[in-house]
Amino acid sequence: MCTTCGCGQGDVTINGEVPHGHAHTHNHNHNHNHNHNHDHDHGAGGSRIVEIEQDILSANDHMAMHNRQDFARFGVLALNLVSSPGSGKTSLLVRTASELADKMPIHVIEGDQQTSLDAERIRQTGVAAVQVNTGKGCHLDADMISRAIQNMQLEKSGVLFIENVGNLVCPAAFDLGEAARVVILSVTEGEDKPLKYPDMFLSAKLMIINKCDLLAYVPFDVEKCVEYARRINPQIEVLQVSALNGDGLGEWYEWIAAQSEMLQRDG
Ligand SMILES: Nc1nc2c(ncn2[C@@H]2O[C@H](COP(=O)(O)OP(=O)(O)OP(=O)(O)O)[C@@H](O)[C@H]2O)c(=O)[nH]1
Ligand SMILES: [Mg+2]
């Protein structure tokens, strides 16, 4: 949790797609009060930390609810992609944007501590992307998403992919208003991750096992990984893909289409 890991969000910047021809930047410097003195005892101080955590999370939940209402109003399916760094989130999105953009409106928000590298990779496919740099922050929060979508022209029946900061811990605690969370685990990371980082797998609707092209070269037990994930979250759906060679991506696209249809039908 961020109040205990000490991450700060005072230097968030948002850059990218601009609505309706009027350019304006959203370089607000909101201080989310994540920095507090850790030099305390763990009696009364401990309960104060819990209080601060609850305040931060309830403010975030409130903002997430507004985002969810906005997505419903626009008829946009928002998916929050979470994983450890380097599991292949952007690679998956680059392929997805290239292969789905002529079938449905695609929007992307990229979250990283620094650089616009991932947003640039998405833009090379012709799809617009907004980059959120979290500075010292280790996760996206609902306020950042609310500000990012002010820079976007969301289209009805579109899909908004939100690539979270690479981190299997803190993003689990922050609802962004998404319809579903998708956790990506690559086969080079080890099949034990669902047991080690249960909050993330508990909150995900889908687990994508990526880099399956490497299964011949690394010891990774897919069956065990699925068993571990379902021990944490019996409902979790699972897909095996390779963002590199495209294996399994058809099922990923079918899953997205099914979520989108569900959203349009149920509102
Ligand atoms: N072999 C193989 N490599 C992959 C696959 N997907 C991604 N990679 C490689 O994994 C590395 C990291 O991929 P990214 O897409 O940047 O990962 P990411 O999750 O977006 O990383 P961060 O944004 O830094 O958290 C790159 O070198 C990719 O080429 C895959 O399916 N197979
Ligand atoms: Mg990335």
PDB file of C-alpha atoms and ligand atoms in Angstrom:
ATOM      1  CA  MET A   1       0.000   0.000   0.000  1.00  0.00           C
ATOM      2  CA  CYS A   2       1.242   3.391  -0.907  1.00  0.00           C
ATOM      3  CA  THR A   3       0.953   5.058   2.439  1.00  0.00           C
ATOM      4  CA  THR A   4       3.392   2.489   3.758  1.00  0.00           C
ATOM      5  CA  CYS A   5       5.634   2.117   0.696  1.00  0.00           C
ATOM      6  CA  GLY A   6       6.026   5.910   0.681  1.00  0.00           C
ATOM      7  CA  CYS A   7       5.350   6.579  -2.997  1.00  0.00           C
ATOM      8  CA  GLY A   8       4.366  10.151  -3.827  1.00  0.00           C
ATOM      9  CA  GLN A   9       2.321  11.645  -6.655  1.00  0.00           C
ATOM     10  CA  GLY A  10       3.167  15.328  -6.472  1.00  0.00           C
ATOM     11  CA  ASP A  11       4.682  15.448  -9.962  1.00  0.00           C
ATOM     12  CA  VAL A  12       2.062  13.784 -12.159  1.00  0.00           C
ATOM     13  CA  THR A  13       1.961  14.901 -15.816  1.00  0.00           C
ATOM     14  CA  ILE A  14      -0.570  14.005 -18.506  1.00  0.00           C
ATOM     15  CA  ASN A  15       0.177  14.436 -22.216  1.00  0.00           C
ATOM     16  CA  GLY A  16      -1.441  13.318 -25.411  1.00  0.00           C
ATOM     17  CA  GLU A  17      -4.674  13.378 -27.354  1.00  0.00           C
ATOM     18  CA  VAL A  18      -6.383  16.781 -27.212  1.00  0.00           C
ATOM     19  CA  PRO A  19     -10.134  17.261 -27.635  1.00  0.00           C
ATOM     20  CA  HIS A  20     -11.926  19.260 -30.315  1.00  0.00           C
ATOM     21  CA  GLY A  21      -8.942  21.282 -31.502  1.00  0.00           C
ATOM     22  CA  HIS A  22      -8.394  23.308 -28.345  1.00  0.00           C
ATOM     23  CA  ALA A  23      -5.048  22.423 -26.908  1.00  0.00           C
ATOM     24  CA  HIS A  24      -4.572  22.732 -23.217  1.00  0.00           C
ATOM     25  CA  THR A  25      -2.276  20.910 -20.883  1.00  0.00           C
ATOM     26  CA  HIS A  26      -3.220  19.257 -17.636  1.00  0.00           C
ATOM     27  CA  ASN A  27      -0.055  19.592 -15.687  1.00  0.00           C
ATOM     28  CA  HIS A  28      -1.818  20.052 -12.379  1.00  0.00           C
ATOM     29  CA  ASN A  29       0.329  19.526  -9.373  1.00  0.00           C
ATOM     30  CA  HIS A  30      -2.081  17.784  -7.069  1.00  0.00           C
ATOM     31  CA  ASN A  31      -0.605  16.636  -3.866  1.00  0.00           C
ATOM     32  CA  HIS A  32      -2.366  13.514  -2.692  1.00  0.00           C
ATOM     33  CA  ASN A  33      -0.828  13.678   0.700  1.00  0.00           C
ATOM     34  CA  HIS A  34       0.989  10.397   0.294  1.00  0.00           C
ATOM     35  CA  ASN A  35       4.013  11.639   2.146  1.00  0.00           C
ATOM     36  CA  HIS A  36       3.801  11.438   5.851  1.00  0.00           C
ATOM     37  CA  ASN A  37       6.322  10.980   8.546  1.00  0.00           C
ATOM     38  CA  HIS A  38       7.247   7.319   8.911  1.00  0.00           C
ATOM     39  CA  ASP A  39       9.211   8.049  12.047  1.00  0.00           C
ATOM     40  CA  HIS A  40       6.465   7.061  14.447  1.00  0.00           C
ATOM     41  CA  ASP A  41       5.639   4.366  16.917  1.00  0.00           C
ATOM     42  CA  HIS A  42       3.283   1.629  15.852  1.00  0.00           C
ATOM     43  CA  GLY A  43       0.712   2.182  18.594  1.00  0.00           C
ATOM     44  CA  ALA A  44      -1.378   5.285  17.931  1.00  0.00           C
ATOM     45  CA  GLY A  45       0.784   5.935  14.852  1.00  0.00           C
ATOM     46  CA  GLY A  46      -0.271   2.596  13.388  1.00  0.00           C
ATOM     47  CA  SER A  47      -3.949   3.469  13.634  1.00  0.00           C
ATOM     48  CA  ARG A  48      -3.222   6.891  12.097  1.00  0.00           C
ATOM     49  CA  ILE A  49      -1.670   5.131   9.082  1.00  0.00           C
ATOM     50  CA  VAL A  50      -4.763   2.973   8.721  1.00  0.00           C
ATOM     51  CA  GLU A  51      -6.923   6.129   8.855  1.00  0.00           C
ATOM     52  CA  ILE A  52      -4.861   7.846   6.153  1.00  0.00           C
ATOM     53  CA  GLU A  53      -5.015   4.718   3.988  1.00  0.00           C
ATOM     54  CA  GLN A  54      -8.788   4.596   4.400  1.00  0.00           C
ATOM     55  CA  ASP A  55      -9.120   8.309   3.531  1.00  0.00           C
ATOM     56  CA  ILE A  56      -7.004   7.947   0.393  1.00  0.00           C
ATOM     57  CA  LEU A  57      -8.833   4.828  -0.739  1.00  0.00           C
ATOM     58  CA  SER A  58     -12.314   6.193  -0.060  1.00  0.00           C
ATOM     59  CA  ALA A  59     -11.507   9.414  -1.975  1.00  0.00           C
ATOM     60  CA  ASN A  60     -10.195   7.239  -4.800  1.00  0.00           C
ATOM     61  CA  ASP A  61     -13.305   5.032  -4.759  1.00  0.00           C
ATOM     62  CA  HIS A  62     -15.498   8.121  -4.997  1.00  0.00           C
ATOM     63  CA  MET A  63     -13.599   9.385  -8.046  1.00  0.00           C
ATOM     64  CA  ALA A  64     -13.643   5.876  -9.562  1.00  0.00           C
ATOM     65  CA  MET A  65     -17.424   5.851  -9.257  1.00  0.00           C
ATOM     66  CA  HIS A  66     -17.574   9.099 -11.293  1.00  0.00           C
ATOM     67  CA  ASN A  67     -15.257   7.602 -13.916  1.00  0.00           C
ATOM     68  CA  ARG A  68     -17.459   4.502 -14.118  1.00  0.00           C
ATOM     69  CA  GLN A  69     -20.505   6.745 -14.658  1.00  0.00           C
ATOM     70  CA  ASP A  70     -18.629   8.632 -17.401  1.00  0.00           C
ATOM     71  CA  PHE A  71     -17.653   5.388 -19.136  1.00  0.00           C
ATOM     72  CA  ALA A  72     -21.268   4.172 -18.946  1.00  0.00           C
ATOM     73  CA  ARG A  73     -22.492   7.501 -20.353  1.00  0.00           C
ATOM     74  CA  PHE A  74     -20.024   7.246 -23.248  1.00  0.00           C
ATOM     75  CA  GLY A  75     -20.740   3.514 -23.699  1.00  0.00           C
ATOM     76  CA  VAL A  76     -17.014   2.812 -23.454  1.00  0.00           C
ATOM     77  CA  LEU A  77     -15.537  -0.420 -22.119  1.00  0.00           C
ATOM     78  CA  ALA A  78     -12.623   0.469 -19.820  1.00  0.00           C
ATOM     79  CA  LEU A  79     -10.050  -2.259 -19.135  1.00  0.00           C
ATOM     80  CA  ASN A  80      -7.277  -1.816 -16.561  1.00  0.00           C
ATOM     81  CA  LEU A  81      -4.164  -3.799 -17.587  1.00  0.00           C
ATOM     82  CA  VAL A  82      -1.916  -4.614 -14.653  1.00  0.00           C
ATOM     83  CA  SER A  83       1.285  -6.626 -14.345  1.00  0.00           C
ATOM     84  CA  SER A  84       4.864  -6.495 -13.169  1.00  0.00           C
ATOM     85  CA  PRO A  85       7.234  -4.440 -15.368  1.00  0.00           C
ATOM     86  CA  GLY A  86       8.065  -6.010 -18.721  1.00  0.00           C
ATOM     87  CA  SER A  87       5.408  -8.732 -18.865  1.00  0.00           C
ATOM     88  CA  GLY A  88       4.303  -7.421 -22.258  1.00  0.00           C
ATOM     89  CA  LYS A  89       1.401  -5.010 -21.625  1.00  0.00           C
ATOM     90  CA  THR A  90       2.456  -2.524 -24.294  1.00  0.00           C
ATOM     91  CA  SER A  91       3.401  -5.258 -26.771  1.00  0.00           C
ATOM     92  CA  LEU A  92      -0.075  -6.739 -26.333  1.00  0.00           C
ATOM     93  CA  LEU A  93      -1.707  -3.316 -26.741  1.00  0.00           C
ATOM     94  CA  VAL A  94       0.335  -2.438 -29.834  1.00  0.00           C
ATOM     95  CA  ARG A  95      -0.884  -5.621 -31.535  1.00  0.00           C
ATOM     96  CA  THR A  96      -4.418  -5.178 -30.232  1.00  0.00           C
ATOM     97  CA  ALA A  97      -4.577  -1.563 -31.427  1.00  0.00           C
ATOM     98  CA  SER A  98      -3.240  -2.545 -34.871  1.00  0.00           C
ATOM     99  CA  GLU A  99      -5.630  -5.454 -35.269  1.00  0.00           C
ATOM    100  CA  LEU A 100      -8.825  -4.049 -33.712  1.00  0.00           C
ATOM    101  CA  ALA A 101      -8.774  -0.356 -34.652  1.00  0.00           C
ATOM    102  CA  ASP A 102     -10.753  -0.932 -37.863  1.00  0.00           C
ATOM    103  CA  LYS A 103     -13.404  -2.909 -35.944  1.00  0.00           C
ATOM    104  CA  MET A 104     -14.070  -0.615 -32.957  1.00  0.00           C
ATOM    105  CA  PRO A 105     -12.887   2.752 -31.597  1.00  0.00           C
ATOM    106  CA  ILE A 106      -9.772   2.191 -29.489  1.00  0.00           C
ATOM    107  CA  HIS A 107      -8.430   4.593 -26.851  1.00  0.00           C
ATOM    108  CA  VAL A 108      -5.295   4.096 -24.768  1.00  0.00           C
ATOM    109  CA  ILE A 109      -3.978   5.613 -21.550  1.00  0.00           C
ATOM    110  CA  GLU A 110      -0.401   4.684 -20.756  1.00  0.00           C
ATOM    111  CA  GLY A 111       0.850   4.854 -17.166  1.00  0.00           C
ATOM    112  CA  ASP A 112       4.551   4.930 -16.371  1.00  0.00           C
ATOM    113  CA  GLN A 113       6.668   6.716 -13.807  1.00  0.00           C
ATOM    114  CA  GLN A 114       8.690   8.419 -16.550  1.00  0.00           C
ATOM    115  CA  THR A 115       8.916   8.724 -20.371  1.00  0.00           C
ATOM    116  CA  SER A 116       6.349   8.704 -23.170  1.00  0.00           C
ATOM    117  CA  LEU A 117       7.904   5.644 -24.796  1.00  0.00           C
ATOM    118  CA  ASP A 118       4.832   3.449 -24.433  1.00  0.00           C
ATOM    119  CA  ALA A 119       2.398   6.112 -25.701  1.00  0.00           C
ATOM    120  CA  GLU A 120       4.701   6.618 -28.704  1.00  0.00           C
ATOM    121  CA  ARG A 121       4.618   2.870 -29.429  1.00  0.00           C
ATOM    122  CA  ILE A 122       0.811   2.990 -29.441  1.00  0.00           C
ATOM    123  CA  ARG A 123       0.696   6.151 -31.604  1.00  0.00           C
ATOM    124  CA  GLN A 124       2.843   4.411 -34.230  1.00  0.00           C
ATOM    125  CA  THR A 125      -0.134   2.109 -34.873  1.00  0.00           C
ATOM    126  CA  GLY A 126      -2.270   5.174 -35.715  1.00  0.00           C
ATOM    127  CA  VAL A 127      -4.224   4.983 -32.454  1.00  0.00           C
ATOM    128  CA  ALA A 128      -4.154   8.055 -30.190  1.00  0.00           C
ATOM    129  CA  ALA A 129      -2.725   7.590 -26.710  1.00  0.00           C
ATOM    130  CA  VAL A 130      -2.456   9.727 -23.593  1.00  0.00           C
ATOM    131  CA  GLN A 131       0.621   9.260 -21.420  1.00  0.00           C
ATOM    132  CA  VAL A 132       0.342   9.697 -17.674  1.00  0.00           C
ATOM    133  CA  ASN A 133       3.674   9.981 -15.866  1.00  0.00           C
ATOM    134  CA  THR A 134       3.279   9.299 -12.181  1.00  0.00           C
ATOM    135  CA  GLY A 135       6.691  10.633 -11.118  1.00  0.00           C
ATOM    136  CA  LYS A 136       7.453   8.835  -7.887  1.00  0.00           C
ATOM    137  CA  GLY A 137       3.989   7.227  -7.802  1.00  0.00           C
ATOM    138  CA  CYS A 138       3.842   3.460  -8.286  1.00  0.00           C
ATOM    139  CA  HIS A 139       0.257   3.183  -9.583  1.00  0.00           C
ATOM    140  CA  LEU A 140      -2.452   5.053 -11.481  1.00  0.00           C
ATOM    141  CA  ASP A 141      -5.373   6.385  -9.482  1.00  0.00           C
ATOM    142  CA  ALA A 142      -8.914   7.397 -10.409  1.00  0.00           C
ATOM    143  CA  ASP A 143      -8.131  11.128 -10.361  1.00  0.00           C
ATOM    144  CA  MET A 144      -5.361  10.685 -12.963  1.00  0.00           C
ATOM    145  CA  ILE A 145      -7.792   8.780 -15.202  1.00  0.00           C
ATOM    146  CA  SER A 146     -10.455  11.445 -14.742  1.00  0.00           C
ATOM    147  CA  ARG A 147      -7.957  14.092 -15.842  1.00  0.00           C
ATOM    148  CA  ALA A 148      -6.637  11.980 -18.724  1.00  0.00           C
ATOM    149  CA  ILE A 149     -10.080  11.392 -20.233  1.00  0.00           C
ATOM    150  CA  GLN A 150     -10.628  15.159 -20.368  1.00  0.00           C
ATOM    151  CA  ASN A 151      -7.934  15.066 -23.068  1.00  0.00           C
ATOM    152  CA  MET A 152      -9.660  12.319 -25.050  1.00  0.00           C
ATOM    153  CA  GLN A 153     -12.586  12.008 -27.412  1.00  0.00           C
ATOM    154  CA  LEU A 154     -14.183   8.806 -26.165  1.00  0.00           C
ATOM    155  CA  GLU A 155     -16.459   7.220 -28.761  1.00  0.00           C
ATOM    156  CA  LYS A 156     -19.535   5.079 -28.199  1.00  0.00           C
ATOM    157  CA  SER A 157     -18.917   1.307 -28.229  1.00  0.00           C
ATOM    158  CA  GLY A 158     -15.195   1.950 -27.992  1.00  0.00           C
ATOM    159  CA  VAL A 159     -12.662   0.302 -25.733  1.00  0.00           C
ATOM    160  CA  LEU A 160     -10.386   2.260 -23.409  1.00  0.00           C
ATOM    161  CA  PHE A 161      -7.258   0.305 -22.514  1.00  0.00           C
ATOM    162  CA  ILE A 162      -5.500   1.652 -19.429  1.00  0.00           C
ATOM    163  CA  GLU A 163      -1.962   0.320 -19.049  1.00  0.00           C
ATOM    164  CA  ASN A 164      -1.137   0.676 -15.372  1.00  0.00           C
ATOM    165  CA  VAL A 165       2.337   1.222 -13.962  1.00  0.00           C
ATOM    166  CA  GLY A 166       4.265  -2.077 -13.890  1.00  0.00           C
ATOM    167  CA  ASN A 167       3.742  -3.240 -10.309  1.00  0.00           C
ATOM    168  CA  LEU A 168       1.847  -6.240  -8.941  1.00  0.00           C
ATOM    169  CA  VAL A 169       1.188  -4.652  -5.550  1.00  0.00           C
ATOM    170  CA  CYS A 170      -0.128  -1.072  -5.273  1.00  0.00           C
ATOM    171  CA  PRO A 171      -2.339  -0.892  -8.417  1.00  0.00           C
ATOM    172  CA  ALA A 172      -4.476  -3.638  -6.849  1.00  0.00           C
ATOM    173  CA  ALA A 173      -5.770  -1.189  -4.230  1.00  0.00           C
ATOM    174  CA  PHE A 174      -6.814   1.579  -6.648  1.00  0.00           C
ATOM    175  CA  ASP A 175     -10.088   1.234  -8.559  1.00  0.00           C
ATOM    176  CA  LEU A 176      -9.925   3.387 -11.699  1.00  0.00           C
ATOM    177  CA  GLY A 177     -13.604   2.949 -12.610  1.00  0.00           C
ATOM    178  CA  GLU A 178     -12.782   0.165 -15.062  1.00  0.00           C
ATOM    179  CA  ALA A 179     -15.286  -2.484 -16.145  1.00  0.00           C
ATOM    180  CA  ALA A 180     -12.662  -5.179 -15.621  1.00  0.00           C
ATOM    181  CA  ARG A 181      -9.097  -5.661 -14.526  1.00  0.00           C
ATOM    182  CA  VAL A 182      -6.822  -7.810 -16.684  1.00  0.00           C
ATOM    183  CA  VAL A 183      -3.672  -9.166 -15.079  1.00  0.00           C
ATOM    184  CA  ILE A 184      -0.843 -10.164 -17.395  1.00  0.00           C
ATOM    185  CA  LEU A 185       1.750 -12.667 -16.236  1.00  0.00           C
ATOM    186  CA  SER A 186       4.579 -13.720 -18.520  1.00  0.00           C
ATOM    187  CA  VAL A 187       6.106 -17.168 -18.387  1.00  0.00           C
ATOM    188  CA  THR A 188       9.538 -15.782 -17.473  1.00  0.00           C
ATOM    189  CA  GLU A 189       8.178 -14.551 -14.121  1.00  0.00           C
ATOM    190  CA  GLY A 190       7.375 -17.914 -12.530  1.00  0.00           C
ATOM    191  CA  GLU A 191       4.044 -19.628 -11.938  1.00  0.00           C
ATOM    192  CA  ASP A 192       3.961 -18.767  -8.227  1.00  0.00           C
ATOM    193  CA  LYS A 193       3.028 -15.082  -8.669  1.00  0.00           C
ATOM    194  CA  PRO A 194      -0.731 -15.511  -7.988  1.00  0.00           C
ATOM    195  CA  LEU A 195       0.115 -16.911  -4.553  1.00  0.00           C
ATOM    196  CA  LYS A 196       2.692 -14.215  -3.800  1.00  0.00           C
ATOM    197  CA  TYR A 197       0.586 -11.254  -4.972  1.00  0.00           C
ATOM    198  CA  PRO A 198      -2.952 -12.472  -4.230  1.00  0.00           C
ATOM    199  CA  ASP A 199      -4.714  -9.066  -4.156  1.00  0.00           C
ATOM    200  CA  MET A 200      -3.976  -8.468  -7.805  1.00  0.00           C
ATOM    201  CA  PHE A 201      -5.213 -11.878  -8.920  1.00  0.00           C
ATOM    202  CA  LEU A 202      -8.247 -11.708  -6.639  1.00  0.00           C
ATOM    203  CA  SER A 203      -9.381  -8.450  -8.220  1.00  0.00           C
ATOM    204  CA  ALA A 204      -8.785  -9.490 -11.847  1.00  0.00           C
ATOM    205  CA  LYS A 205     -11.474 -10.844 -14.138  1.00  0.00           C
ATOM    206  CA  LEU A 206      -8.966 -12.240 -16.629  1.00  0.00           C
ATOM    207  CA  MET A 207      -5.407 -13.530 -16.361  1.00  0.00           C
ATOM    208  CA  ILE A 208      -3.412 -13.454 -19.581  1.00  0.00           C
ATOM    209  CA  ILE A 209      -0.374 -15.714 -19.588  1.00  0.00           C
ATOM    210  CA  ASN A 210       1.961 -14.010 -22.076  1.00  0.00           C
ATOM    211  CA  LYS A 211       5.219 -14.963 -23.814  1.00  0.00           C
ATOM    212  CA  CYS A 212       3.953 -18.511 -24.367  1.00  0.00           C
ATOM    213  CA  ASP A 213       6.378 -18.695 -27.317  1.00  0.00           C
ATOM    214  CA  LEU A 214       9.067 -19.064 -24.610  1.00  0.00           C
ATOM    215  CA  LEU A 215       7.473 -22.061 -22.903  1.00  0.00           C
ATOM    216  CA  ALA A 216       9.925 -24.392 -24.636  1.00  0.00           C
ATOM    217  CA  TYR A 217      12.848 -22.535 -23.031  1.00  0.00           C
ATOM    218  CA  VAL A 218      11.780 -21.694 -19.486  1.00  0.00           C
ATOM    219  CA  PRO A 219      10.514 -23.915 -16.704  1.00  0.00           C
ATOM    220  CA  PHE A 220       6.962 -22.605 -16.220  1.00  0.00           C
ATOM    221  CA  ASP A 221       4.101 -24.904 -15.287  1.00  0.00           C
ATOM    222  CA  VAL A 222       0.971 -23.430 -16.907  1.00  0.00           C
ATOM    223  CA  GLU A 223      -1.368 -25.857 -15.168  1.00  0.00           C
ATOM    224  CA  LYS A 224       0.080 -25.032 -11.761  1.00  0.00           C
ATOM    225  CA  CYS A 225      -0.146 -21.301 -12.499  1.00  0.00           C
ATOM    226  CA  VAL A 226      -3.846 -21.606 -13.371  1.00  0.00           C
ATOM    227  CA  GLU A 227      -4.438 -23.731 -10.272  1.00  0.00           C
ATOM    228  CA  TYR A 228      -2.718 -21.112  -8.070  1.00  0.00           C
ATOM    229  CA  ALA A 229      -4.694 -18.271  -9.652  1.00  0.00           C
ATOM    230  CA  ARG A 230      -8.001 -20.120  -9.165  1.00  0.00           C
ATOM    231  CA  ARG A 231      -7.055 -20.952  -5.573  1.00  0.00           C
ATOM    232  CA  ILE A 232      -7.019 -17.170  -5.027  1.00  0.00           C
ATOM    233  CA  ASN A 233      -9.892 -16.343  -7.383  1.00  0.00           C
ATOM    234  CA  PRO A 234     -12.013 -19.326  -8.503  1.00  0.00           C
ATOM    235  CA  GLN A 235     -13.819 -17.162 -11.097  1.00  0.00           C
ATOM    236  CA  ILE A 236     -10.731 -15.867 -12.893  1.00  0.00           C
ATOM    237  CA  GLU A 237     -10.718 -16.507 -16.640  1.00  0.00           C
ATOM    238  CA  VAL A 238      -7.436 -17.466 -18.297  1.00  0.00           C
ATOM    239  CA  LEU A 239      -5.976 -16.986 -21.778  1.00  0.00           C
ATOM    240  CA  GLN A 240      -2.576 -18.088 -23.058  1.00  0.00           C
ATOM    241  CA  VAL A 241      -1.040 -15.806 -25.673  1.00  0.00           C
ATOM    242  CA  SER A 242       2.120 -14.599 -27.301  1.00  0.00           C
ATOM    243  CA  ALA A 243       2.104 -10.883 -28.046  1.00  0.00           C
ATOM    244  CA  LEU A 244       5.210 -11.599 -30.123  1.00  0.00           C
ATOM    245  CA  ASN A 245       3.883 -14.160 -32.598  1.00  0.00           C
ATOM    246  CA  GLY A 246       0.156 -13.533 -32.130  1.00  0.00           C
ATOM    247  CA  ASP A 247      -0.804 -16.970 -30.774  1.00  0.00           C
ATOM    248  CA  GLY A 248      -4.010 -16.840 -28.734  1.00  0.00           C
ATOM    249  CA  LEU A 249      -4.837 -13.247 -29.610  1.00  0.00           C
ATOM    250  CA  GLY A 250      -8.041 -14.254 -31.434  1.00  0.00           C
ATOM    251  CA  GLU A 251      -9.457 -15.426 -28.091  1.00  0.00           C
ATOM    252  CA  TRP A 252      -8.358 -12.147 -26.469  1.00  0.00           C
ATOM    253  CA  TYR A 253     -10.248 -10.191 -29.123  1.00  0.00           C
ATOM    254  CA  GLU A 254     -13.315 -12.398 -28.635  1.00  0.00           C
ATOM    255  CA  TRP A 255     -13.119 -11.785 -24.883  1.00  0.00           C
ATOM    256  CA  ILE A 256     -12.998  -7.996 -25.454  1.00  0.00           C
ATOM    257  CA  ALA A 257     -15.956  -8.153 -27.860  1.00  0.00           C
ATOM    258  CA  ALA A 258     -17.966 -10.197 -25.334  1.00  0.00           C
ATOM    259  CA  GLN A 259     -17.230  -7.677 -22.528  1.00  0.00           C
ATOM    260  CA  SER A 260     -18.210  -4.814 -24.805  1.00  0.00           C
ATOM    261  CA  GLU A 261     -21.480  -6.503 -25.785  1.00  0.00           C
ATOM    262  CA  MET A 262     -22.240  -7.185 -22.123  1.00  0.00           C
ATOM    263  CA  LEU A 263     -21.647  -3.503 -21.303  1.00  0.00           C
ATOM    264  CA  GLN A 264     -23.868  -2.260 -24.147  1.00  0.00           C
ATOM    265  CA  ARG A 265     -26.602  -4.726 -23.152  1.00  0.00           C
ATOM    266  CA  ASP A 266     -26.546  -4.265 -19.369  1.00  0.00           C
ATOM    267  CA  GLY A 267     -25.524  -0.588 -19.346  1.00  0.00           C
TER     268      GLY A 267
HETATM  269  N1  LIG B   1       9.303 -13.623 -26.381  1.00  0.00           N
HETATM  270  C1  LIG B   1       8.363 -12.708 -26.122  1.00  0.00           C
HETATM  271  N2  LIG B   1       8.716 -11.485 -25.751  1.00  0.00           N
HETATM  272  C2  LIG B   1       7.752 -10.581 -25.508  1.00  0.00           C
HETATM  273  C3  LIG B   1       6.375 -10.893 -25.624  1.00  0.00           C
HETATM  274  N3  LIG B   1       5.660  -9.817 -25.280  1.00  0.00           N
HETATM  275  C4  LIG B   1       6.545  -8.858 -24.977  1.00  0.00           C
HETATM  276  N4  LIG B   1       7.808  -9.316 -25.111  1.00  0.00           N
HETATM  277  C5  LIG B   1       9.053  -8.569 -24.859  1.00  0.00           C
HETATM  278  O1  LIG B   1       9.092  -8.255 -23.468  1.00  0.00           O
HETATM  279  C6  LIG B   1       9.721  -6.980 -23.269  1.00  0.00           C
HETATM  280  C7  LIG B   1       8.817  -6.078 -22.460  1.00  0.00           C
HETATM  281  O2  LIG B   1       7.635  -5.842 -23.211  1.00  0.00           O
HETATM  282  P1  LIG B   1       6.714  -4.569 -22.968  1.00  0.00           P
HETATM  283  O3  LIG B   1       5.540  -4.716 -23.872  1.00  0.00           O
HETATM  284  O4  LIG B   1       7.482  -3.313 -23.037  1.00  0.00           O
HETATM  285  O5  LIG B   1       6.282  -4.825 -21.455  1.00  0.00           O
HETATM  286  P2  LIG B   1       5.438  -3.875 -20.503  1.00  0.00           P
HETATM  287  O6  LIG B   1       4.646  -4.770 -19.588  1.00  0.00           O
HETATM  288  O7  LIG B   1       4.655  -2.898 -21.287  1.00  0.00           O
HETATM  289  O8  LIG B   1       6.569  -3.149 -19.673  1.00  0.00           O
HETATM  290  P3  LIG B   1       6.429  -1.839 -18.725  1.00  0.00           P
HETATM  291  O9  LIG B   1       5.551  -0.853 -19.411  1.00  0.00           O
HETATM  292  O10 LIG B   1       7.832  -1.378 -18.572  1.00  0.00           O
HETATM  293  O11 LIG B   1       5.833  -2.346 -17.444  1.00  0.00           O
HETATM  294  C8  LIG B   1      10.031  -6.447 -24.664  1.00  0.00           C
HETATM  295  O12 LIG B   1      11.373  -6.746 -24.976  1.00  0.00           O
HETATM  296  C9  LIG B   1       9.088  -7.240 -25.574  1.00  0.00           C
HETATM  297  O13 LIG B   1       9.560  -7.391 -26.886  1.00  0.00           O
HETATM  298  C10 LIG B   1       6.017 -12.226 -26.033  1.00  0.00           C
HETATM  299  O14 LIG B   1       4.859 -12.609 -26.151  1.00  0.00           O
HETATM  300  N5  LIG B   1       7.065 -13.083 -26.260  1.00  0.00           N
HETATM  301 MG    MG B   2       4.537  -0.836 -21.120  1.00  0.00          MG
END
